[in-house]
Structures are given as structure tokens and as C-alpha cells.
């Protein structure tokens, strides 16, 4: 009859070990947020003011937008590290390629330049 007691004890140690590992990950900051930022540029590498930058959450499909400043800069912060995102920029008849920000990318600060081309050149 000792065998079930031993199995139960080993199972409890296993569960406690998993919980301790999860707490350690939280202490190390695995649940930190990240930021993506950069510039929107035209074909000649000039900054594009007033471009609309779209950031799509691949999990919820919600979209955030940012209008680039006079220097063509944009910034999205507070992004979940466990979610993939798609990002691109548009201005007039131009659009950048769509870039994916992967949840496997462990960087907390992601610089990304978005280059605009004619919309039909990105397909």
C-alpha cells in the first residue's frame, strides 16, 4: 500500500516544481511588455510625415494606428510579448511591405523602418 503514497508524493513535488518555475519566470520579467518604433521613409529614404502606421494584433485582430510625426517617426508601446503583430504604413497612394513582429522575437525594444512604395509594388 505504500506505492500510491509514493506516487502521490512524487506528483505533488512535480506540481510544486512547476509552480516555482512559473514564479521564477515572472520574477525574471518574462511578462514584460515591448515597444516597436521607427521611421516611415519614401523610396528616396526621406522621412514621410503624416503617414498612417497600422499595427494589427494577430490574436484579437484589433488594429491600432499612429500618424507619423514631422520626422516620419512612429511608436507603439505596451505590446504583449506573447502575441504576434503585423505592421505596415500607408500614405497617399503608397504603402510599405507588411512586417510581422513575432512572439518568438525576445527583444523588448524593436526598431523597424517602414519604406513606402506604390501600393501595387508591394503585392
Short mmCIF file of the N, C-alpha and C atoms (twelve columns), coordinates in Angstrom:
data_MODEL
# 
_entry.id   MODEL 
# 
loop_
_atom_site.group_PDB 
_atom_site.id 
_atom_site.type_symbol 
_atom_site.label_atom_id 
_atom_site.label_alt_id 
_atom_site.label_comp_id 
_atom_site.label_asym_id 
_atom_site.label_seq_id 
_atom_site.Cartn_x 
_atom_site.Cartn_y 
_atom_site.Cartn_z 
_atom_site.pdbx_PDB_model_num 
ATOM 1   N N  . UNK A 1   0.803  -1.202 0.000   1 
ATOM 2   C CA . UNK A 1   0.000  0.000  0.000   1 
ATOM 3   C C  . UNK A 1   0.850  1.272  0.000   1 
ATOM 4   N N  . UNK A 2   2.124  1.159  0.108   1 
ATOM 5   C CA . UNK A 2   2.980  2.343  0.111   1 
ATOM 6   C C  . UNK A 2   3.129  2.942  -1.280  1 
ATOM 7   N N  . UNK A 3   2.942  2.157  -2.305  1 
ATOM 8   C CA . UNK A 3   3.151  2.619  -3.681  1 
ATOM 9   C C  . UNK A 3   2.274  3.828  -4.016  1 
ATOM 10  N N  . UNK A 4   0.952  3.853  -3.735  1 
ATOM 11  C CA . UNK A 4   0.147  5.044  -4.027  1 
ATOM 12  C C  . UNK A 4   0.637  6.284  -3.272  1 
ATOM 13  N N  . UNK A 5   1.125  6.117  -2.061  1 
ATOM 14  C CA . UNK A 5   1.635  7.246  -1.281  1 
ATOM 15  C C  . UNK A 5   2.870  7.837  -1.939  1 
ATOM 16  N N  . UNK A 6   3.741  6.975  -2.425  1 
ATOM 17  C CA . UNK A 6   4.962  7.437  -3.086  1 
ATOM 18  C C  . UNK A 6   4.611  8.162  -4.377  1 
ATOM 19  N N  . UNK A 7   3.684  7.617  -5.149  1 
ATOM 20  C CA . UNK A 7   3.266  8.244  -6.408  1 
ATOM 21  C C  . UNK A 7   2.649  9.611  -6.132  1 
ATOM 22  N N  . UNK A 8   1.820  9.687  -5.100  1 
ATOM 23  C CA . UNK A 8   1.201  10.963 -4.733  1 
ATOM 24  C C  . UNK A 8   2.252  11.978 -4.313  1 
ATOM 25  N N  . UNK A 9   3.239  11.552 -3.547  1 
ATOM 26  C CA . UNK A 9   4.303  12.452 -3.096  1 
ATOM 27  C C  . UNK A 9   5.118  12.972 -4.278  1 
ATOM 28  N N  . UNK A 10  5.448  12.096 -5.212  1 
ATOM 29  C CA . UNK A 10  6.208  12.498 -6.400  1 
ATOM 30  C C  . UNK A 10  5.386  13.473 -7.245  1 
ATOM 31  N N  . UNK A 11  4.098  13.207 -7.403  1 
ATOM 32  C CA . UNK A 11  3.222  14.097 -8.169  1 
ATOM 33  C C  . UNK A 11  3.150  15.475 -7.527  1 
ATOM 34  N N  . UNK A 12  3.071  15.515 -6.213  1 
ATOM 35  C CA . UNK A 12  2.996  16.805 -5.511  1 
ATOM 36  C C  . UNK A 12  4.293  17.588 -5.687  1 
ATOM 37  N N  . UNK A 13  5.436  16.907 -5.627  1 
ATOM 38  C CA . UNK A 13  6.720  17.571 -5.847  1 
ATOM 39  C C  . UNK A 13  6.797  18.134 -7.261  1 
ATOM 40  N N  . UNK A 14  6.282  17.384 -8.220  1 
ATOM 41  C CA . UNK A 14  6.267  17.823 -9.611  1 
ATOM 42  C C  . UNK A 14  5.452  19.104 -9.765  1 
ATOM 43  N N  . UNK A 15  4.255  19.139 -9.180  1 
ATOM 44  C CA . UNK A 15  3.382  20.316 -9.265  1 
ATOM 45  C C  . UNK A 15  4.030  21.509 -8.585  1 
ATOM 46  N N  . UNK A 16  4.614  21.297 -7.422  1 
ATOM 47  C CA . UNK A 16  5.291  22.383 -6.702  1 
ATOM 48  C C  . UNK A 16  6.450  22.914 -7.534  1 
ATOM 49  N N  . UNK A 17  7.171  22.025 -8.194  1 
ATOM 50  C CA . UNK A 17  8.289  22.440 -9.043  1 
ATOM 51  C C  . UNK A 17  7.830  23.288 -10.215 1 
ATOM 52  N N  . UNK A 18  6.723  22.927 -10.837 1 
ATOM 53  C CA . UNK A 18  6.180  23.715 -11.950 1 
ATOM 54  C C  . UNK A 18  5.760  25.098 -11.459 1 
ATOM 55  N N  . UNK A 19  5.085  25.157 -10.335 1 
ATOM 56  C CA . UNK A 19  4.647  26.448 -9.787  1 
ATOM 57  C C  . UNK A 19  5.839  27.324 -9.451  1 
ATOM 58  N N  . UNK A 20  6.879  26.750 -8.878  1 
ATOM 59  C CA . UNK A 20  8.073  27.522 -8.536  1 
ATOM 60  C C  . UNK A 20  8.743  28.055 -9.801  1 
ATOM 61  N N  . UNK A 21  8.773  27.229 -10.856 1 
ATOM 62  C CA . UNK A 21  9.356  27.676 -12.125 1 
ATOM 63  C C  . UNK A 21  8.578  28.821 -12.737 1 
ATOM 64  N N  . UNK A 22  7.258  28.774 -12.654 1 
ATOM 65  C CA . UNK A 22  6.422  29.855 -13.182 1 
ATOM 66  C C  . UNK A 22  6.657  31.147 -12.407 1 
ATOM 67  N N  . UNK A 23  6.780  31.039 -11.090 1 
ATOM 68  C CA . UNK A 23  7.040  32.234 -10.282 1 
ATOM 69  C C  . UNK A 23  8.399  32.817 -10.610 1 
ATOM 70  N N  . UNK A 24  9.377  31.978 -10.841 1 
ATOM 71  C CA . UNK A 24  10.720 32.450 -11.174 1 
ATOM 72  C C  . UNK A 24  10.712 33.190 -12.512 1 
ATOM 73  N N  . UNK A 25  9.958  32.664 -13.494 1 
ATOM 74  C CA . UNK A 25  9.862  33.342 -14.789 1 
ATOM 75  C C  . UNK A 25  9.257  34.726 -14.635 1 
ATOM 76  N N  . UNK A 26  8.227  34.847 -13.798 1 
ATOM 77  C CA . UNK A 26  7.603  36.151 -13.577 1 
ATOM 78  C C  . UNK A 26  8.597  37.115 -12.953 1 
ATOM 79  N N  . UNK A 27  9.403  36.639 -12.019 1 
ATOM 80  C CA . UNK A 27  10.407 37.491 -11.380 1 
ATOM 81  C C  . UNK A 27  11.428 37.974 -12.389 1 
ATOM 82  N N  . UNK A 28  11.763 37.117 -13.353 1 
ATOM 83  C CA . UNK A 28  12.762 37.475 -14.353 1 
ATOM 84  C C  . UNK A 28  12.204 38.408 -15.416 1 
ATOM 85  N N  . UNK A 29  10.906 38.648 -15.418 1 
ATOM 86  C CA . UNK A 29  10.343 39.611 -16.360 1 
ATOM 87  C C  . UNK A 29  9.869  39.023 -17.667 1 
ATOM 88  N N  . UNK A 30  9.533  37.745 -17.713 1 
ATOM 89  C CA . UNK A 30  9.050  37.151 -18.950 1 
ATOM 90  C C  . UNK A 30  7.726  37.766 -19.404 1 
ATOM 91  N N  . UNK A 31  7.020  38.445 -18.507 1 
ATOM 92  C CA . UNK A 31  5.734  39.030 -18.856 1 
ATOM 93  C C  . UNK A 31  5.857  40.534 -19.112 1 
ATOM 94  N N  . UNK A 32  7.070  40.997 -19.405 1 
ATOM 95  C CA . UNK A 32  7.268  42.407 -19.705 1 
ATOM 96  C C  . UNK A 32  6.615  42.741 -21.041 1 
ATOM 97  N N  . UNK A 33  6.391  44.013 -21.225 1 
ATOM 98  C CA . UNK A 33  5.825  44.493 -22.485 1 
ATOM 99  C C  . UNK A 33  6.957  44.925 -23.395 1 
ATOM 100 N N  . UNK A 34  6.635  45.113 -24.670 1 
ATOM 101 C CA . UNK A 34  7.662  45.556 -25.612 1 
ATOM 102 C C  . UNK A 34  7.183  46.756 -26.411 1 
ATOM 103 N N  . UNK A 35  8.117  47.352 -27.123 1 
ATOM 104 C CA . UNK A 35  7.866  48.557 -27.908 1 
ATOM 105 C C  . UNK A 35  8.420  48.356 -29.308 1 
ATOM 106 N N  . UNK A 36  7.661  48.812 -30.303 1 
ATOM 107 C CA . UNK A 36  8.168  48.859 -31.676 1 
ATOM 108 C C  . UNK A 36  8.123  50.325 -32.098 1 
ATOM 109 N N  . UNK A 37  9.188  50.766 -32.756 1 
ATOM 110 C CA . UNK A 37  9.294  52.176 -33.155 1 
ATOM 111 C C  . UNK A 37  10.197 52.278 -34.375 1 
ATOM 112 N N  . UNK A 38  10.128 53.405 -35.019 1 
ATOM 113 C CA . UNK A 38  10.991 53.610 -36.172 1 
ATOM 114 C C  . UNK A 38  10.536 54.788 -36.998 1 
ATOM 115 N N  . UNK A 39  10.866 54.733 -38.278 1 
ATOM 116 C CA . UNK A 39  10.548 55.815 -39.198 1 
ATOM 117 C C  . UNK A 39  9.850  55.271 -40.434 1 
ATOM 118 N N  . UNK A 40  9.045  56.138 -41.027 1 
ATOM 119 C CA . UNK A 40  8.424  55.852 -42.321 1 
ATOM 120 C C  . UNK A 40  9.216  56.655 -43.347 1 
ATOM 121 N N  . UNK A 41  9.727  55.960 -44.376 1 
ATOM 122 C CA . UNK A 41  10.559 56.602 -45.393 1 
ATOM 123 C C  . UNK A 41  9.979  56.373 -46.778 1 
ATOM 124 N N  . UNK A 42  10.248 57.326 -47.690 1 
ATOM 125 C CA . UNK A 42  9.845  57.140 -49.082 1 
ATOM 126 C C  . UNK A 42  10.959 56.402 -49.828 1 
ATOM 127 N N  . UNK A 43  10.787 56.225 -51.138 1 
ATOM 128 C CA . UNK A 43  11.778 55.494 -51.941 1 
ATOM 129 C C  . UNK A 43  13.169 56.116 -51.880 1 
ATOM 130 N N  . UNK A 44  13.215 57.446 -51.724 1 
ATOM 131 C CA . UNK A 44  14.497 58.155 -51.672 1 
ATOM 132 C C  . UNK A 44  15.048 58.244 -50.256 1 
ATOM 133 N N  . UNK A 45  14.413 57.528 -49.335 1 
ATOM 134 C CA . UNK A 45  14.823 57.470 -47.931 1 
ATOM 135 C C  . UNK A 45  14.605 58.787 -47.180 1 
ATOM 136 N N  . UNK A 46  13.652 59.575 -47.664 1 
ATOM 137 C CA . UNK A 46  13.257 60.788 -46.959 1 
ATOM 138 C C  . UNK A 46  12.136 60.444 -45.975 1 
ATOM 139 N N  . UNK A 47  12.133 61.072 -44.794 1 
ATOM 140 C CA . UNK A 47  11.050 60.801 -43.838 1 
ATOM 141 C C  . UNK A 47  9.707  61.273 -44.378 1 
ATOM 142 N N  . UNK A 48  8.663  60.524 -44.064 1 
ATOM 143 C CA . UNK A 48  7.314  60.852 -44.530 1 
ATOM 144 C C  . UNK A 48  6.466  61.239 -43.317 1 
ATOM 145 N N  . UNK A 49  6.094  62.510 -43.267 1 
ATOM 146 C CA . UNK A 49  5.216  62.990 -42.204 1 
ATOM 147 C C  . UNK A 49  3.773  62.618 -42.527 1 
ATOM 148 N N  . UNK A 50  2.974  62.422 -41.509 1 
ATOM 149 C CA . UNK A 50  1.533  62.153 -41.635 1 
ATOM 150 C C  . UNK A 50  1.198  60.834 -42.320 1 
ATOM 151 N N  . UNK A 51  2.139  59.894 -42.332 1 
ATOM 152 C CA . UNK A 51  1.823  58.553 -42.818 1 
ATOM 153 C C  . UNK A 51  1.052  57.835 -41.710 1 
ATOM 154 N N  . UNK A 52  0.137  56.978 -42.092 1 
ATOM 155 C CA . UNK A 52  -0.612 56.210 -41.096 1 
ATOM 156 C C  . UNK A 52  0.058  54.847 -40.951 1 
ATOM 157 N N  . UNK A 53  0.467  54.534 -39.725 1 
ATOM 158 C CA . UNK A 53  1.097  53.251 -39.428 1 
ATOM 159 C C  . UNK A 53  0.040  52.379 -38.748 1 
ATOM 160 N N  . UNK A 54  -0.157 51.182 -39.288 1 
ATOM 161 C CA . UNK A 54  -1.160 50.243 -38.779 1 
ATOM 162 C C  . UNK A 54  -0.462 49.110 -38.044 1 
ATOM 163 N N  . UNK A 55  -0.925 48.809 -36.841 1 
ATOM 164 C CA . UNK A 55  -0.408 47.696 -36.050 1 
ATOM 165 C C  . UNK A 55  -1.576 46.776 -35.729 1 
ATOM 166 N N  . UNK A 56  -1.520 45.556 -36.271 1 
ATOM 167 C CA . UNK A 56  -2.621 44.593 -36.098 1 
ATOM 168 C C  . UNK A 56  -2.201 43.477 -35.147 1 
ATOM 169 N N  . UNK A 57  -2.993 43.272 -34.098 1 
ATOM 170 C CA . UNK A 57  -2.796 42.180 -33.160 1 
ATOM 171 C C  . UNK A 57  -3.321 40.911 -33.835 1 
ATOM 172 N N  . UNK A 58  -2.447 39.944 -34.071 1 
ATOM 173 C CA . UNK A 58  -2.843 38.733 -34.791 1 
ATOM 174 C C  . UNK A 58  -3.763 37.830 -33.968 1 
ATOM 175 N N  . UNK A 59  -3.798 38.032 -32.670 1 
ATOM 176 C CA . UNK A 59  -4.645 37.202 -31.806 1 
ATOM 177 C C  . UNK A 59  -6.077 37.748 -31.751 1 
ATOM 178 N N  . UNK A 60  -6.214 39.046 -31.510 1 
ATOM 179 C CA . UNK A 60  -7.544 39.655 -31.374 1 
ATOM 180 C C  . UNK A 60  -8.024 40.307 -32.658 1 
ATOM 181 N N  . UNK A 61  -7.119 40.509 -33.617 1 
ATOM 182 C CA . UNK A 61  -7.376 41.187 -34.894 1 
ATOM 183 C C  . UNK A 61  -7.672 42.673 -34.709 1 
ATOM 184 N N  . UNK A 62  -7.447 43.213 -33.518 1 
ATOM 185 C CA . UNK A 62  -7.641 44.647 -33.302 1 
ATOM 186 C C  . UNK A 62  -6.486 45.403 -33.965 1 
ATOM 187 N N  . UNK A 63  -6.781 46.621 -34.418 1 
ATOM 188 C CA . UNK A 63  -5.798 47.428 -35.126 1 
ATOM 189 C C  . UNK A 63  -5.629 48.762 -34.406 1 
ATOM 190 N N  . UNK A 64  -4.368 49.123 -34.167 1 
ATOM 191 C CA . UNK A 64  -4.030 50.440 -33.626 1 
ATOM 192 C C  . UNK A 64  -3.368 51.226 -34.746 1 
ATOM 193 N N  . UNK A 65  -3.533 52.533 -34.717 1 
ATOM 194 C CA . UNK A 65  -2.891 53.371 -35.728 1 
ATOM 195 C C  . UNK A 65  -2.069 54.466 -35.060 1 
ATOM 196 N N  . UNK A 66  -1.101 54.954 -35.795 1 
ATOM 197 C CA . UNK A 66  -0.256 56.048 -35.335 1 
ATOM 198 C C  . UNK A 66  0.057  56.886 -36.562 1 
ATOM 199 N N  . UNK A 67  -0.055 58.189 -36.447 1 
ATOM 200 C CA . UNK A 67  0.290  59.083 -37.551 1 
ATOM 201 C C  . UNK A 67  1.708  59.572 -37.328 1 
ATOM 202 N N  . UNK A 68  2.567  59.315 -38.298 1 
ATOM 203 C CA . UNK A 68  3.978  59.667 -38.141 1 
ATOM 204 C C  . UNK A 68  4.139  61.177 -37.978 1 
ATOM 205 N N  . UNK A 69  5.137  61.553 -37.182 1 
ATOM 206 C CA . UNK A 69  5.379  62.973 -36.904 1 
ATOM 207 C C  . UNK A 69  6.122  63.637 -38.076 1 
ATOM 208 N N  . UNK A 70  6.537  64.878 -37.894 1 
ATOM 209 C CA . UNK A 70  7.197  65.621 -38.971 1 
ATOM 210 C C  . UNK A 70  8.504  64.971 -39.436 1 
ATOM 211 N N  . UNK A 71  9.130  64.185 -38.565 1 
ATOM 212 C CA . UNK A 71  10.370 63.488 -38.919 1 
ATOM 213 C C  . UNK A 71  10.095 62.060 -39.392 1 
ATOM 214 N N  . UNK A 72  8.812  61.712 -39.590 1 
ATOM 215 C CA . UNK A 72  8.446  60.393 -40.068 1 
ATOM 216 C C  . UNK A 72  8.456  59.319 -38.992 1 
ATOM 217 N N  . UNK A 73  8.609  59.701 -37.737 1 
ATOM 218 C CA . UNK A 73  8.726  58.717 -36.650 1 
ATOM 219 C C  . UNK A 73  7.364  58.235 -36.157 1 
ATOM 220 N N  . UNK A 74  7.349  56.987 -35.683 1 
ATOM 221 C CA . UNK A 74  6.159  56.395 -35.061 1 
ATOM 222 C C  . UNK A 74  6.619  55.569 -33.868 1 
ATOM 223 N N  . UNK A 75  5.655  55.205 -32.987 1 
ATOM 224 C CA . UNK A 75  5.988  54.414 -31.798 1 
ATOM 225 C C  . UNK A 75  4.732  53.735 -31.246 1 
ATOM 226 N N  . UNK A 76  4.835  52.426 -30.983 1 
ATOM 227 C CA . UNK A 76  3.793  51.677 -30.290 1 
ATOM 228 C C  . UNK A 76  4.452  51.029 -29.075 1 
ATOM 229 N N  . UNK A 77  3.912  51.276 -27.895 1 
ATOM 230 C CA . UNK A 77  4.469  50.662 -26.692 1 
ATOM 231 C C  . UNK A 77  3.383  49.872 -25.976 1 
ATOM 232 N N  . UNK A 78  3.789  49.121 -24.954 1 
ATOM 233 C CA . UNK A 78  2.845  48.315 -24.189 1 
ATOM 234 C C  . UNK A 78  2.363  47.087 -24.926 1 
ATOM 235 N N  . UNK A 79  3.192  46.545 -25.828 1 
ATOM 236 C CA . UNK A 79  2.788  45.395 -26.629 1 
ATOM 237 C C  . UNK A 79  3.079  44.090 -25.888 1 
ATOM 238 N N  . UNK A 80  2.140  43.184 -25.947 1 
ATOM 239 C CA . UNK A 80  2.247  41.882 -25.294 1 
ATOM 240 C C  . UNK A 80  3.332  41.046 -25.970 1 
ATOM 241 N N  . UNK A 81  4.252  40.504 -25.181 1 
ATOM 242 C CA . UNK A 81  5.341  39.699 -25.738 1 
ATOM 243 C C  . UNK A 81  4.861  38.336 -26.233 1 
ATOM 244 N N  . UNK A 82  3.653  37.934 -25.852 1 
ATOM 245 C CA . UNK A 82  3.126  36.624 -26.228 1 
ATOM 246 C C  . UNK A 82  2.199  36.674 -27.438 1 
ATOM 247 N N  . UNK A 83  2.207  37.778 -28.156 1 
ATOM 248 C CA . UNK A 83  1.311  37.964 -29.295 1 
ATOM 249 C C  . UNK A 83  2.124  38.354 -30.518 1 
ATOM 250 N N  . UNK A 84  1.733  37.853 -31.687 1 
ATOM 251 C CA . UNK A 84  2.316  38.290 -32.960 1 
ATOM 252 C C  . UNK A 84  1.574  39.535 -33.425 1 
ATOM 253 N N  . UNK A 85  2.287  40.419 -34.105 1 
ATOM 254 C CA . UNK A 85  1.698  41.644 -34.656 1 
ATOM 255 C C  . UNK A 85  2.100  41.782 -36.113 1 
ATOM 256 N N  . UNK A 86  1.257  42.440 -36.894 1 
ATOM 257 C CA . UNK A 86  1.587  42.818 -38.264 1 
ATOM 258 C C  . UNK A 86  1.593  44.340 -38.318 1 
ATOM 259 N N  . UNK A 87  2.573  44.906 -39.001 1 
ATOM 260 C CA . UNK A 87  2.705  46.357 -39.057 1 
ATOM 261 C C  . UNK A 87  3.025  46.790 -40.484 1 
ATOM 262 N N  . UNK A 88  2.395  47.882 -40.908 1 
ATOM 263 C CA . UNK A 88  2.728  48.494 -42.190 1 
ATOM 264 C C  . UNK A 88  2.302  49.964 -42.145 1 
ATOM 265 N N  . UNK A 89  2.765  50.729 -43.133 1 
ATOM 266 C CA . UNK A 89  2.438  52.152 -43.213 1 
ATOM 267 C C  . UNK A 89  1.818  52.458 -44.570 1 
ATOM 268 N N  . UNK A 90  0.960  53.485 -44.570 1 
ATOM 269 C CA . UNK A 90  0.346  53.963 -45.810 1 
ATOM 270 C C  . UNK A 90  0.380  55.481 -45.842 1 
ATOM 271 N N  . UNK A 91  0.537  56.011 -47.031 1 
ATOM 272 C CA . UNK A 91  0.477  57.463 -47.239 1 
ATOM 273 C C  . UNK A 91  0.131  57.718 -48.700 1 
ATOM 274 N N  . UNK A 92  -0.971 58.437 -48.921 1 
ATOM 275 C CA . UNK A 92  -1.474 58.696 -50.274 1 
ATOM 276 C C  . UNK A 92  -1.596 57.383 -51.046 1 
ATOM 277 N N  . UNK A 93  -0.917 57.266 -52.188 1 
ATOM 278 C CA . UNK A 93  -1.019 56.045 -52.992 1 
ATOM 279 C C  . UNK A 93  0.138  55.087 -52.723 1 
ATOM 280 N N  . UNK A 94  0.794  55.254 -51.581 1 
ATOM 281 C CA . UNK A 94  1.949  54.420 -51.252 1 
ATOM 282 C C  . UNK A 94  1.663  53.577 -50.004 1 
ATOM 283 N N  . UNK A 95  2.354  52.426 -49.938 1 
ATOM 284 C CA . UNK A 95  2.206  51.516 -48.811 1 
ATOM 285 C C  . UNK A 95  3.529  50.782 -48.606 1 
ATOM 286 N N  . UNK A 96  3.866  50.505 -47.364 1 
ATOM 287 C CA . UNK A 96  5.068  49.707 -47.093 1 
ATOM 288 C C  . UNK A 96  4.710  48.226 -47.157 1 
ATOM 289 N N  . UNK A 97  5.720  47.403 -47.148 1 
ATOM 290 C CA . UNK A 97  5.502  45.962 -47.003 1 
ATOM 291 C C  . UNK A 97  4.952  45.708 -45.594 1 
ATOM 292 N N  . UNK A 98  4.217  44.617 -45.457 1 
ATOM 293 C CA . UNK A 98  3.710  44.227 -44.146 1 
ATOM 294 C C  . UNK A 98  4.793  43.412 -43.453 1 
ATOM 295 N N  . UNK A 99  5.153  43.822 -42.245 1 
ATOM 296 C CA . UNK A 99  6.163  43.129 -41.445 1 
ATOM 297 C C  . UNK A 99  5.478  42.421 -40.283 1 
ATOM 298 N N  . UNK A 100 6.004  41.263 -39.920 1 
ATOM 299 C CA . UNK A 100 5.482  40.528 -38.770 1 
ATOM 300 C C  . UNK A 100 6.439  40.681 -37.603 1 
ATOM 301 N N  . UNK A 101 5.871  41.001 -36.453 1 
ATOM 302 C CA . UNK A 101 6.627  41.031 -35.201 1 
ATOM 303 C C  . UNK A 101 6.218  39.771 -34.455 1 
ATOM 304 N N  . UNK A 102 7.122  38.829 -34.375 1 
ATOM 305 C CA . UNK A 102 6.816  37.510 -33.842 1 
ATOM 306 C C  . UNK A 102 6.928  37.455 -32.319 1 
ATOM 307 N N  . UNK A 103 6.073  36.656 -31.716 1 
ATOM 308 C CA . UNK A 103 6.167  36.434 -30.272 1 
ATOM 309 C C  . UNK A 103 7.444  35.663 -29.935 1 
ATOM 310 N N  . UNK A 104 8.087  35.048 -30.917 1 
ATOM 311 C CA . UNK A 104 9.350  34.353 -30.686 1 
ATOM 312 C C  . UNK A 104 10.534 35.313 -30.648 1 
ATOM 313 N N  . UNK A 105 10.326 36.538 -31.088 1 
ATOM 314 C CA . UNK A 105 11.359 37.575 -31.026 1 
ATOM 315 C C  . UNK A 105 11.407 38.070 -29.587 1 
ATOM 316 N N  . UNK A 106 12.495 37.825 -28.886 1 
ATOM 317 C CA . UNK A 106 12.545 38.144 -27.459 1 
ATOM 318 C C  . UNK A 106 13.026 39.564 -27.153 1 
ATOM 319 N N  . UNK A 107 13.211 40.388 -28.182 1 
ATOM 320 C CA . UNK A 107 13.614 41.774 -27.936 1 
ATOM 321 C C  . UNK A 107 12.457 42.554 -27.313 1 
ATOM 322 N N  . UNK A 108 12.770 43.425 -26.374 1 
ATOM 323 C CA . UNK A 108 11.758 44.276 -25.744 1 
ATOM 324 C C  . UNK A 108 11.628 45.602 -26.495 1 
ATOM 325 N N  . UNK A 109 12.681 45.980 -27.223 1 
ATOM 326 C CA . UNK A 109 12.704 47.219 -27.996 1 
ATOM 327 C C  . UNK A 109 13.013 46.848 -29.439 1 
ATOM 328 N N  . UNK A 110 12.036 47.083 -30.331 1 
ATOM 329 C CA . UNK A 110 12.178 46.648 -31.723 1 
ATOM 330 C C  . UNK A 110 12.165 47.855 -32.655 1 
ATOM 331 N N  . UNK A 111 13.326 48.230 -33.191 1 
ATOM 332 C CA . UNK A 111 13.354 49.306 -34.188 1 
ATOM 333 C C  . UNK A 111 13.003 48.742 -35.563 1 
ATOM 334 N N  . UNK A 112 12.160 49.452 -36.306 1 
ATOM 335 C CA . UNK A 112 11.719 48.956 -37.612 1 
ATOM 336 C C  . UNK A 112 11.444 50.128 -38.544 1 
ATOM 337 N N  . UNK A 113 12.154 50.182 -39.663 1 
ATOM 338 C CA . UNK A 113 11.933 51.202 -40.678 1 
ATOM 339 C C  . UNK A 113 10.917 50.680 -41.682 1 
ATOM 340 N N  . UNK A 114 9.938  51.508 -42.001 1 
ATOM 341 C CA . UNK A 114 8.899  51.143 -42.963 1 
ATOM 342 C C  . UNK A 114 9.100  51.983 -44.222 1 
ATOM 343 N N  . UNK A 115 9.439  51.329 -45.348 1 
ATOM 344 C CA . UNK A 115 9.688  52.031 -46.608 1 
ATOM 345 C C  . UNK A 115 8.456  51.949 -47.497 1 
ATOM 346 N N  . UNK A 116 8.042  53.099 -47.975 1 
ATOM 347 C CA . UNK A 116 6.849  53.185 -48.817 1 
ATOM 348 C C  . UNK A 116 7.189  52.956 -50.282 1 
ATOM 349 N N  . UNK A 117 6.316  52.240 -50.964 1 
ATOM 350 C CA . UNK A 117 6.362  52.033 -52.407 1 
ATOM 351 C C  . UNK A 117 4.958  52.250 -52.936 1 
ATOM 352 N N  . UNK A 118 4.807  52.274 -54.238 1 
ATOM 353 C CA . UNK A 118 3.472  52.310 -54.823 1 
ATOM 354 C C  . UNK A 118 2.714  51.086 -54.330 1 
ATOM 355 N N  . UNK A 119 1.424  51.220 -54.067 1 
ATOM 356 C CA . UNK A 119 0.651  50.105 -53.485 1 
ATOM 357 C C  . UNK A 119 0.754  48.834 -54.310 1 
ATOM 358 N N  . UNK A 120 0.734  48.921 -55.626 1 
ATOM 359 C CA . UNK A 120 0.768  47.707 -56.440 1 
ATOM 360 C C  . UNK A 120 2.161  47.072 -56.475 1 
ATOM 361 N N  . UNK A 121 3.206  47.749 -56.005 1 
ATOM 362 C CA . UNK A 121 4.555  47.186 -55.962 1 
ATOM 363 C C  . UNK A 121 4.759  46.276 -54.769 1 
ATOM 364 N N  . UNK A 122 3.860  46.321 -53.787 1 
ATOM 365 C CA . UNK A 122 4.007  45.535 -52.568 1 
ATOM 366 C C  . UNK A 122 3.328  44.188 -52.663 1 
ATOM 367 N N  . UNK A 123 2.684  43.896 -53.732 1 
ATOM 368 C CA . UNK A 123 1.951  42.626 -53.870 1 
ATOM 369 C C  . UNK A 123 2.762  41.591 -54.586 1 
# 
